[in-house]
CSV table of C-alpha atoms and ligand atoms in Angstrom, one decimal:
chain,number,residue,atom,x,y,z
A,3,MET,CA,-1.9,20.0,-26.1
A,4,LYS,CA,-1.5,23.1,-23.8
A,5,ARG,CA,-2.5,22.1,-20.3
A,6,ILE,CA,-2.2,18.9,-18.2
A,7,GLY,CA,-3.1,18.0,-14.7
A,8,VAL,CA,-1.6,15.8,-12.0
A,9,LEU,CA,-3.0,14.3,-8.9
A,10,THR,CA,-2.0,11.8,-6.2
A,11,SER,CA,-4.5,9.2,-5.0
A,12,GLY,CA,-4.9,6.3,-2.6
A,13,GLY,CA,-2.2,5.6,-0.1
A,14,ASP,CA,0.7,8.1,0.0
A,15,ALA,CA,4.2,6.9,-0.7
A,16,PRO,CA,7.6,8.6,-0.4
A,17,GLY,CA,8.8,9.8,-3.8
A,18,MET,CA,5.3,11.0,-4.9
A,19,ASN,CA,6.7,14.6,-4.6
A,20,ALA,CA,9.7,13.8,-6.8
A,21,ALA,CA,7.2,12.5,-9.4
A,22,ILE,CA,5.0,15.6,-9.2
A,23,ARG,CA,8.2,17.7,-9.6
A,24,ALA,CA,9.2,15.7,-12.6
A,25,ILE,CA,5.8,16.1,-14.2
A,26,VAL,CA,5.7,19.8,-13.7
A,27,ARG,CA,9.2,20.5,-14.9
A,28,THR,CA,9.0,18.1,-17.9
A,29,GLY,CA,5.7,19.7,-18.8
A,30,ILE,CA,7.1,23.2,-18.6
A,31,TYR,CA,10.2,22.2,-20.5
A,32,HIS,CA,7.8,21.1,-23.3
A,33,GLN,CA,5.9,24.4,-23.1
A,34,LEU,CA,2.9,22.9,-21.3
A,35,GLU,CA,1.0,24.4,-18.4
A,36,VAL,CA,0.7,22.0,-15.5
A,37,TYR,CA,-2.1,22.1,-12.9
A,38,GLY,CA,-2.1,20.4,-9.6
A,39,ILE,CA,-5.3,18.7,-8.4
A,40,TYR,CA,-5.5,18.6,-4.6
A,41,GLN,CA,-6.9,15.7,-2.6
A,42,GLY,CA,-7.0,13.1,-5.3
A,43,TYR,CA,-10.3,12.3,-7.1
A,44,ALA,CA,-12.3,13.8,-4.3
A,45,GLY,CA,-10.6,17.2,-4.8
A,46,LEU,CA,-11.0,16.8,-8.6
A,47,ILE,CA,-14.8,16.5,-8.2
A,48,GLU,CA,-14.8,19.6,-5.9
A,49,GLY,CA,-12.6,21.6,-8.3
A,50,LYS,CA,-9.6,21.9,-6.0
A,51,ILE,CA,-7.3,22.8,-8.9
A,52,LYS,CA,-4.4,25.3,-9.1
A,53,PRO,CA,-1.6,26.0,-11.5
A,54,LEU,CA,1.9,24.7,-10.6
A,55,ASP,CA,4.9,26.7,-11.7
A,56,VAL,CA,8.6,25.7,-11.6
A,57,GLY,CA,9.1,27.2,-8.2
A,58,SER,CA,6.0,25.5,-6.6
A,59,VAL,CA,7.7,22.2,-6.9
A,60,GLY,CA,11.1,23.5,-5.6
A,61,ASP,CA,12.4,22.1,-2.3
A,62,ILE,CA,10.1,19.0,-2.3
A,63,ILE,CA,12.2,16.3,-3.9
A,64,HIS,CA,13.4,15.1,-0.5
A,65,ARG,CA,10.0,15.2,1.3
A,66,GLY,CA,7.8,12.2,2.0
A,67,GLY,CA,4.0,12.2,1.6
A,68,THR,CA,2.5,14.3,-1.2
A,69,ILE,CA,2.2,18.1,-1.5
A,70,LEU,CA,-1.0,17.6,-3.5
A,71,TYR,CA,-2.5,15.6,-0.6
A,72,THR,CA,-4.4,12.4,-1.3
A,73,SER,CA,-7.8,10.8,-0.5
A,74,ARG,CA,-10.2,8.0,-1.2
A,75,SER,CA,-13.4,8.9,-3.0
A,76,GLU,CA,-16.5,6.7,-3.2
A,77,GLU,CA,-18.2,9.3,-5.4
A,78,PHE,CA,-15.6,9.0,-8.1
A,79,LYS,CA,-16.5,5.3,-8.4
A,80,THR,CA,-19.9,6.4,-9.7
A,81,GLU,CA,-20.5,7.5,-13.3
A,82,ALA,CA,-22.1,10.7,-12.0
A,83,GLY,CA,-19.0,11.5,-9.8
A,84,ARG,CA,-16.7,11.0,-12.8
A,85,LYS,CA,-18.9,13.2,-14.9
A,86,LYS,CA,-18.4,16.0,-12.4
A,87,ALA,CA,-14.7,15.3,-12.4
A,88,ILE,CA,-14.4,15.6,-16.2
A,89,GLU,CA,-16.5,18.8,-16.1
A,90,GLN,CA,-14.0,20.3,-13.7
A,91,LEU,CA,-11.1,19.3,-15.9
A,92,LYS,CA,-12.8,20.9,-18.9
A,93,LYS,CA,-13.7,24.0,-16.9
A,94,HIS,CA,-10.0,24.5,-16.1
A,95,GLY,CA,-8.9,23.8,-19.7
A,96,ILE,CA,-7.0,20.7,-18.7
A,97,GLU,CA,-6.7,18.3,-21.6
A,98,ALA,CA,-4.9,15.3,-20.1
A,99,LEU,CA,-4.1,13.9,-16.6
A,100,VAL,CA,-1.4,12.0,-14.8
A,101,VAL,CA,-2.5,10.0,-11.8
A,102,ILE,CA,0.0,8.8,-9.2
A,103,GLY,CA,-1.3,6.0,-7.0
A,104,GLY,CA,-1.9,2.3,-6.7
A,105,ASP,CA,-4.2,-0.1,-8.6
A,106,GLY,CA,-7.4,1.4,-7.2
A,107,SER,CA,-6.3,4.8,-8.6
A,108,PHE,CA,-5.6,3.1,-11.9
A,109,ARG,CA,-9.1,1.8,-12.1
A,110,GLY,CA,-10.3,5.4,-11.8
A,111,ALA,CA,-7.7,6.5,-14.4
A,112,LEU,CA,-8.8,3.8,-16.9
A,113,LYS,CA,-12.5,4.9,-16.4
A,114,LEU,CA,-11.5,8.5,-17.3
A,115,THR,CA,-9.7,7.3,-20.4
A,116,GLU,CA,-12.7,5.2,-21.4
A,117,ALA,CA,-14.9,8.3,-20.9
A,118,GLY,CA,-12.7,10.1,-23.4
A,119,PHE,CA,-10.3,11.9,-21.0
A,120,PRO,CA,-6.7,10.9,-21.7
A,121,THR,CA,-5.0,9.7,-18.5
A,122,ILE,CA,-1.6,8.1,-17.7
A,123,GLY,CA,-0.9,6.2,-14.4
A,124,ILE,CA,2.4,6.2,-12.3
A,125,PRO,CA,2.7,3.4,-9.8
A,126,GLY,CA,3.2,5.0,-6.3
A,127,THR,CA,2.8,2.6,-3.5
A,128,ILE,CA,5.1,1.2,-0.8
A,129,ASP,CA,3.8,-2.3,-1.4
A,130,ASN,CA,5.4,-2.9,-4.8
A,131,ASP,CA,2.3,-4.9,-5.7
A,132,ILE,CA,1.6,-3.5,-9.2
A,133,PRO,CA,1.9,-5.9,-12.1
A,134,GLY,CA,3.9,-4.8,-15.1
A,135,THR,CA,6.6,-2.9,-13.2
A,136,ASP,CA,9.6,-4.3,-11.3
A,137,PHE,CA,9.3,-1.5,-8.7
A,138,THR,CA,6.8,1.1,-7.5
A,139,ILE,CA,7.7,4.5,-6.1
A,140,GLY,CA,8.1,4.3,-2.3
A,141,PHE,CA,9.0,0.6,-2.0
A,142,ASP,CA,12.7,1.2,-1.6
A,143,THR,CA,12.2,3.9,1.0
A,144,ALA,CA,9.8,1.7,3.0
A,145,LEU,CA,12.3,-1.1,2.8
A,146,ASN,CA,15.0,1.0,4.2
A,147,THR,CA,12.8,2.2,7.0
A,148,VAL,CA,12.0,-1.5,7.9
A,149,ILE,CA,15.7,-2.5,7.7
A,150,HIS,CA,16.6,0.4,10.0
A,151,ALA,CA,14.0,-0.9,12.5
A,152,ILE,CA,15.3,-4.5,12.2
A,153,ASP,CA,18.9,-3.4,12.8
A,154,GLN,CA,17.8,-1.6,16.0
A,155,ILE,CA,15.7,-4.5,17.2
A,156,ARG,CA,18.6,-6.9,16.5
A,157,ASP,CA,20.8,-5.1,19.0
A,158,THR,CA,18.3,-5.8,21.8
A,159,ALA,CA,17.6,-9.4,20.5
A,160,THR,CA,21.2,-10.3,20.6
A,161,SER,CA,21.8,-8.5,24.0
A,162,HIS,CA,18.9,-10.3,25.6
A,163,ASP,CA,19.0,-13.7,23.8
A,164,ARG,CA,15.5,-13.1,22.6
A,165,THR,CA,13.2,-14.0,19.7
A,166,PHE,CA,11.6,-10.9,18.1
A,167,ILE,CA,8.6,-10.9,15.7
A,168,ILE,CA,8.3,-7.8,13.5
A,169,GLU,CA,5.1,-7.2,11.6
A,170,VAL,CA,5.4,-5.2,8.4
A,171,MET,CA,3.0,-3.9,5.8
A,172,GLY,CA,1.8,-6.0,2.9
A,173,ARG,CA,-1.8,-7.3,2.8
A,174,ASP,CA,-1.6,-9.2,-0.4
A,175,ALA,CA,2.1,-8.8,-1.4
A,176,GLY,CA,5.0,-10.0,0.7
A,177,ASP,CA,7.6,-7.8,-1.1
A,178,ILE,CA,8.4,-5.6,1.9
A,179,ALA,CA,8.6,-8.6,4.2
A,180,LEU,CA,10.8,-10.6,1.8
A,181,TRP,CA,13.2,-7.9,0.8
A,182,ALA,CA,13.5,-6.5,4.3
A,183,GLY,CA,13.8,-9.9,5.8
A,184,MET,CA,16.6,-10.8,3.4
A,185,ALA,CA,18.4,-7.5,3.8
A,186,GLY,CA,17.9,-7.6,7.6
A,187,GLY,CA,19.1,-11.2,8.0
A,188,ALA,CA,15.9,-12.5,9.4
A,189,GLU,CA,15.7,-16.2,10.5
A,190,SER,CA,12.1,-16.6,9.2
A,191,ILE,CA,10.0,-14.6,6.8
A,192,LEU,CA,6.2,-15.1,6.6
A,193,ILE,CA,4.6,-13.8,3.4
A,194,PRO,CA,1.1,-14.2,1.9
A,195,GLU,CA,2.6,-15.8,-1.3
A,196,SER,CA,3.9,-19.0,0.4
A,197,PRO,CA,2.2,-21.2,2.9
A,198,THR,CA,2.8,-20.2,6.5
A,199,ASP,CA,4.3,-23.0,8.5
A,200,VAL,CA,4.8,-22.0,12.1
A,201,ASP,CA,6.3,-25.5,12.9
A,202,LYS,CA,9.1,-24.7,10.5
A,203,VAL,CA,9.7,-21.3,12.2
A,204,ILE,CA,9.9,-23.2,15.5
A,205,GLU,CA,12.2,-25.8,14.0
A,206,ARG,CA,14.6,-23.0,12.8
A,207,ILE,CA,14.6,-21.3,16.2
A,208,GLN,CA,15.4,-24.7,17.9
A,209,GLN,CA,18.1,-25.5,15.3
A,210,GLY,CA,19.7,-22.1,16.1
A,211,HIS,CA,19.5,-22.8,19.8
A,212,ALA,CA,21.2,-26.2,19.3
A,213,ARG,CA,24.2,-24.5,17.8
A,214,GLY,CA,24.4,-21.8,20.5
A,215,LYS,CA,22.4,-19.1,18.8
A,216,ARG,CA,20.0,-17.5,21.3
A,217,HIS,CA,18.2,-14.8,19.3
A,218,SER,CA,16.0,-14.9,16.3
A,219,ILE,CA,14.3,-12.3,14.1
A,220,ILE,CA,11.0,-13.3,12.4
A,221,ILE,CA,9.4,-11.0,9.9
A,222,VAL,CA,5.7,-11.4,9.2
A,223,ALA,CA,3.7,-9.5,6.5
A,224,GLU,CA,0.4,-8.2,7.9
A,225,GLY,CA,-1.5,-10.2,5.2
A,226,VAL,CA,-0.4,-13.5,6.7
A,227,CYS,CA,-1.6,-12.9,10.3
A,228,SER,CA,-0.7,-10.6,13.1
A,229,ALA,CA,2.7,-10.8,14.8
A,230,ASN,CA,0.8,-11.4,18.1
A,231,ASP,CA,-0.8,-14.5,16.6
A,232,VAL,CA,2.6,-15.9,15.6
A,233,ALA,CA,3.9,-15.1,19.1
A,234,LYS,CA,0.9,-16.9,20.7
A,235,GLN,CA,1.6,-20.0,18.6
A,236,LEU,CA,5.3,-20.0,19.4
A,237,LYS,CA,4.5,-19.9,23.1
A,238,GLU,CA,1.8,-22.5,23.0
A,239,LYS,CA,3.6,-25.0,20.7
A,240,ALA,CA,7.2,-24.6,21.9
A,241,GLY,CA,7.3,-22.5,25.1
A,242,ILE,CA,9.1,-19.6,23.2
A,243,ASP,CA,8.3,-16.2,24.6
A,244,PRO,CA,9.0,-13.7,21.8
A,245,ARG,CA,8.7,-9.9,21.8
A,246,VAL,CA,6.5,-8.3,19.2
A,247,THR,CA,6.9,-5.1,17.2
A,248,VAL,CA,4.3,-3.8,14.8
A,249,LEU,CA,5.9,-1.2,12.6
A,250,GLY,CA,2.7,0.3,11.2
A,251,HIS,CA,2.5,3.6,9.5
A,252,ILE,CA,6.2,4.6,10.1
A,253,GLN,CA,6.7,2.5,7.0
A,254,ARG,CA,4.7,4.9,4.8
A,255,GLY,CA,6.5,8.2,5.6
A,256,GLY,CA,10.0,9.6,5.5
A,257,SER,CA,12.4,11.2,3.1
A,258,PRO,CA,12.5,9.1,-0.1
A,259,THR,CA,15.7,7.2,-0.9
A,260,ALA,CA,17.9,8.3,-3.8
A,261,SER,CA,16.6,5.2,-5.7
A,262,ASP,CA,12.9,6.3,-5.2
A,263,ARG,CA,13.7,9.9,-6.2
A,264,VAL,CA,15.4,8.8,-9.4
A,265,LEU,CA,12.7,6.3,-10.2
A,266,ALA,CA,10.0,8.9,-9.6
A,267,SER,CA,11.8,11.5,-11.8
A,268,ARG,CA,12.2,9.0,-14.7
A,269,LEU,CA,8.6,7.8,-14.5
A,270,GLY,CA,7.2,11.4,-14.2
A,271,ALA,CA,9.2,12.5,-17.3
A,272,LYS,CA,8.0,9.5,-19.2
A,273,ALA,CA,4.3,10.1,-18.3
A,274,VAL,CA,4.4,13.6,-19.8
A,275,GLU,CA,6.2,12.3,-22.9
A,276,LEU,CA,3.4,9.7,-23.4
A,277,LEU,CA,0.7,12.4,-23.1
A,278,LEU,CA,2.6,14.6,-25.6
A,279,ASN,CA,2.6,11.6,-28.0
A,280,GLY,CA,-1.1,11.3,-27.7
A,281,GLU,CA,-1.1,8.1,-25.6
A,282,ALA,CA,-3.7,7.4,-22.9
A,283,GLY,CA,-4.8,4.5,-20.7
A,284,LYS,CA,-1.2,3.5,-20.0
A,285,MET,CA,0.9,3.0,-16.9
A,286,VAL,CA,4.6,3.8,-16.9
A,287,GLY,CA,6.9,1.4,-15.1
A,288,ILE,CA,10.4,0.1,-14.9
A,289,ARG,CA,11.5,-3.3,-16.2
A,290,GLN,CA,15.1,-4.4,-16.2
A,291,ASN,CA,16.0,-0.8,-15.6
A,292,GLN,CA,14.2,0.4,-18.7
A,293,ILE,CA,11.3,2.8,-18.4
A,294,ILE,CA,8.3,1.2,-20.2
A,295,ALA,CA,4.6,1.9,-20.8
A,296,CYS,CA,1.9,-0.7,-20.7
A,297,ASP,CA,-1.9,-0.8,-20.9
A,298,ILE,CA,-3.6,-0.1,-17.6
A,299,GLU,CA,-6.2,-2.6,-18.7
A,300,GLN,CA,-3.5,-5.3,-18.7
A,301,ILE,CA,-2.2,-4.2,-15.3
A,302,LEU,CA,-5.7,-4.5,-13.8
A,303,THR,CA,-6.3,-8.0,-15.0
A,304,GLY,CA,-2.7,-9.2,-14.3
A,305,HIS,CA,-1.2,-10.4,-11.0
A,306,HIS,CA,1.9,-9.2,-9.2
A,307,HIS,CA,4.3,-12.1,-8.7
A,308,ILE,CA,7.0,-12.2,-6.1
A,309,ASP,CA,10.3,-13.5,-7.4
A,310,PRO,CA,10.4,-17.2,-6.4
A,311,THR,CA,14.3,-17.2,-6.5
A,312,LEU,CA,14.3,-14.5,-3.8
A,313,ILE,CA,12.1,-16.7,-1.6
A,314,GLN,CA,14.5,-19.6,-2.2
A,315,ILE,CA,17.7,-17.5,-1.5
A,316,ALA,CA,16.2,-16.0,1.7
A,317,SER,CA,15.4,-19.5,2.9
A,318,GLN,CA,18.9,-20.8,2.1
A,319,LEU,CA,20.6,-17.9,3.9
A,320,SER,CA,18.6,-18.0,7.1
A,321,ILE,CA,19.7,-21.4,8.2
B,409,LIG,P1,-4.7,2.8,-4.3
B,409,LIG,O1,-4.7,3.6,-5.5
B,409,LIG,O2,-3.6,3.1,-3.3
B,409,LIG,O3,-4.9,1.3,-4.6
B,409,LIG,P2,-7.6,2.8,-3.5
B,409,LIG,O4,-7.8,1.4,-3.9
B,409,LIG,O5,-8.1,3.3,-2.2
B,409,LIG,O6,-6.0,3.2,-3.4
B,409,LIG,O7,-8.1,3.7,-4.7
B,409,LIG,C1,-8.0,5.1,-4.7
B,409,LIG,C2,-9.2,5.7,-5.3
B,409,LIG,O8,-9.3,5.4,-6.7
B,409,LIG,C3,-10.6,5.3,-4.7
B,409,LIG,O9,-10.9,6.0,-3.5
B,409,LIG,C4,-11.5,5.7,-5.8
B,409,LIG,O10,-11.8,7.1,-5.8
B,409,LIG,C5,-10.7,5.4,-7.1
B,409,LIG,N1,-11.1,4.1,-7.6
B,409,LIG,C6,-10.8,2.8,-7.0
B,409,LIG,N2,-11.5,1.9,-7.7
B,409,LIG,C7,-12.2,2.5,-8.7
B,409,LIG,C8,-13.1,2.0,-9.7
B,409,LIG,N3,-13.4,0.7,-9.9
B,409,LIG,N4,-13.7,2.9,-10.5
B,409,LIG,C9,-13.4,4.2,-10.4
B,409,LIG,N5,-12.6,4.7,-9.4
B,409,LIG,C10,-12.0,3.9,-8.6
């Protein structure tokens, strides 16, 4: 193998640049040429492809987002679209591809492999919602962004004796809410994986009041309901008048944490090694601090599970 390509797809995540850098430099270390494909699968179809040298990935390890840009492409979901994509890869002499993205991007990567074009996936998403890996690139950074916000809001909550509800990202997975809620000392954490009980939230707030605590922080994952809905229910059911903060897209950006940079570097290096060994249709991941590879097919039929012991501990600690 002489030439490989790399693209980022779907939602951006901090640490994607560190992964691109690792792929380019590991490739060059092994005498490969590495080409960057700009704007995900859409850019691949359009042939937005350029060589990346050692210097082109210099000074990006600390930057959020992705220097290759990202996109969503409906055309790539069609066979005709993927045919154009493979033609572009062949035209540029690219023999294998690394795709950094979430499960949607992996569906595309698997289709390429099935069509005879070897592809490896790297999990890059702040949601941490990919089965088969303990962590995804970007999760730790998003978590730290949320904790920073909670800490700041806590100052006002304690100064004003107020209840605050903070809505965080997580449509199907409550990892950001759970981890940030635990690290931020939230009184209640509402996640899609466990039944939402607003009465329990009220009970906790009232218990706190009974022992002289006048402020509370409640974290809600967007997949449960909106923070405004929770606020409405607290007001109607218990006369509590909380303040609401929806963190939104600030959770996606920012300089990646050391942990995300190291994870991205390890996963990027492993992806190139797999391609050199002739592997395809695999995702690299981390399990118990070991870098592993597993079949994308398995990932796509599996389910991401939140650690139930974390739910238990968070609940025990927020009395
Ligand atoms: P993420 O990778 O963050 O989950 P998306 O779900 O939006 O993001 O997927 C990114 C892109 O992957 C899509 O825009 C599409 O081009 C491609 N993709 C998603 N699902 C499929 C599929 N079933 N077949 C082929 N390509 C797909």
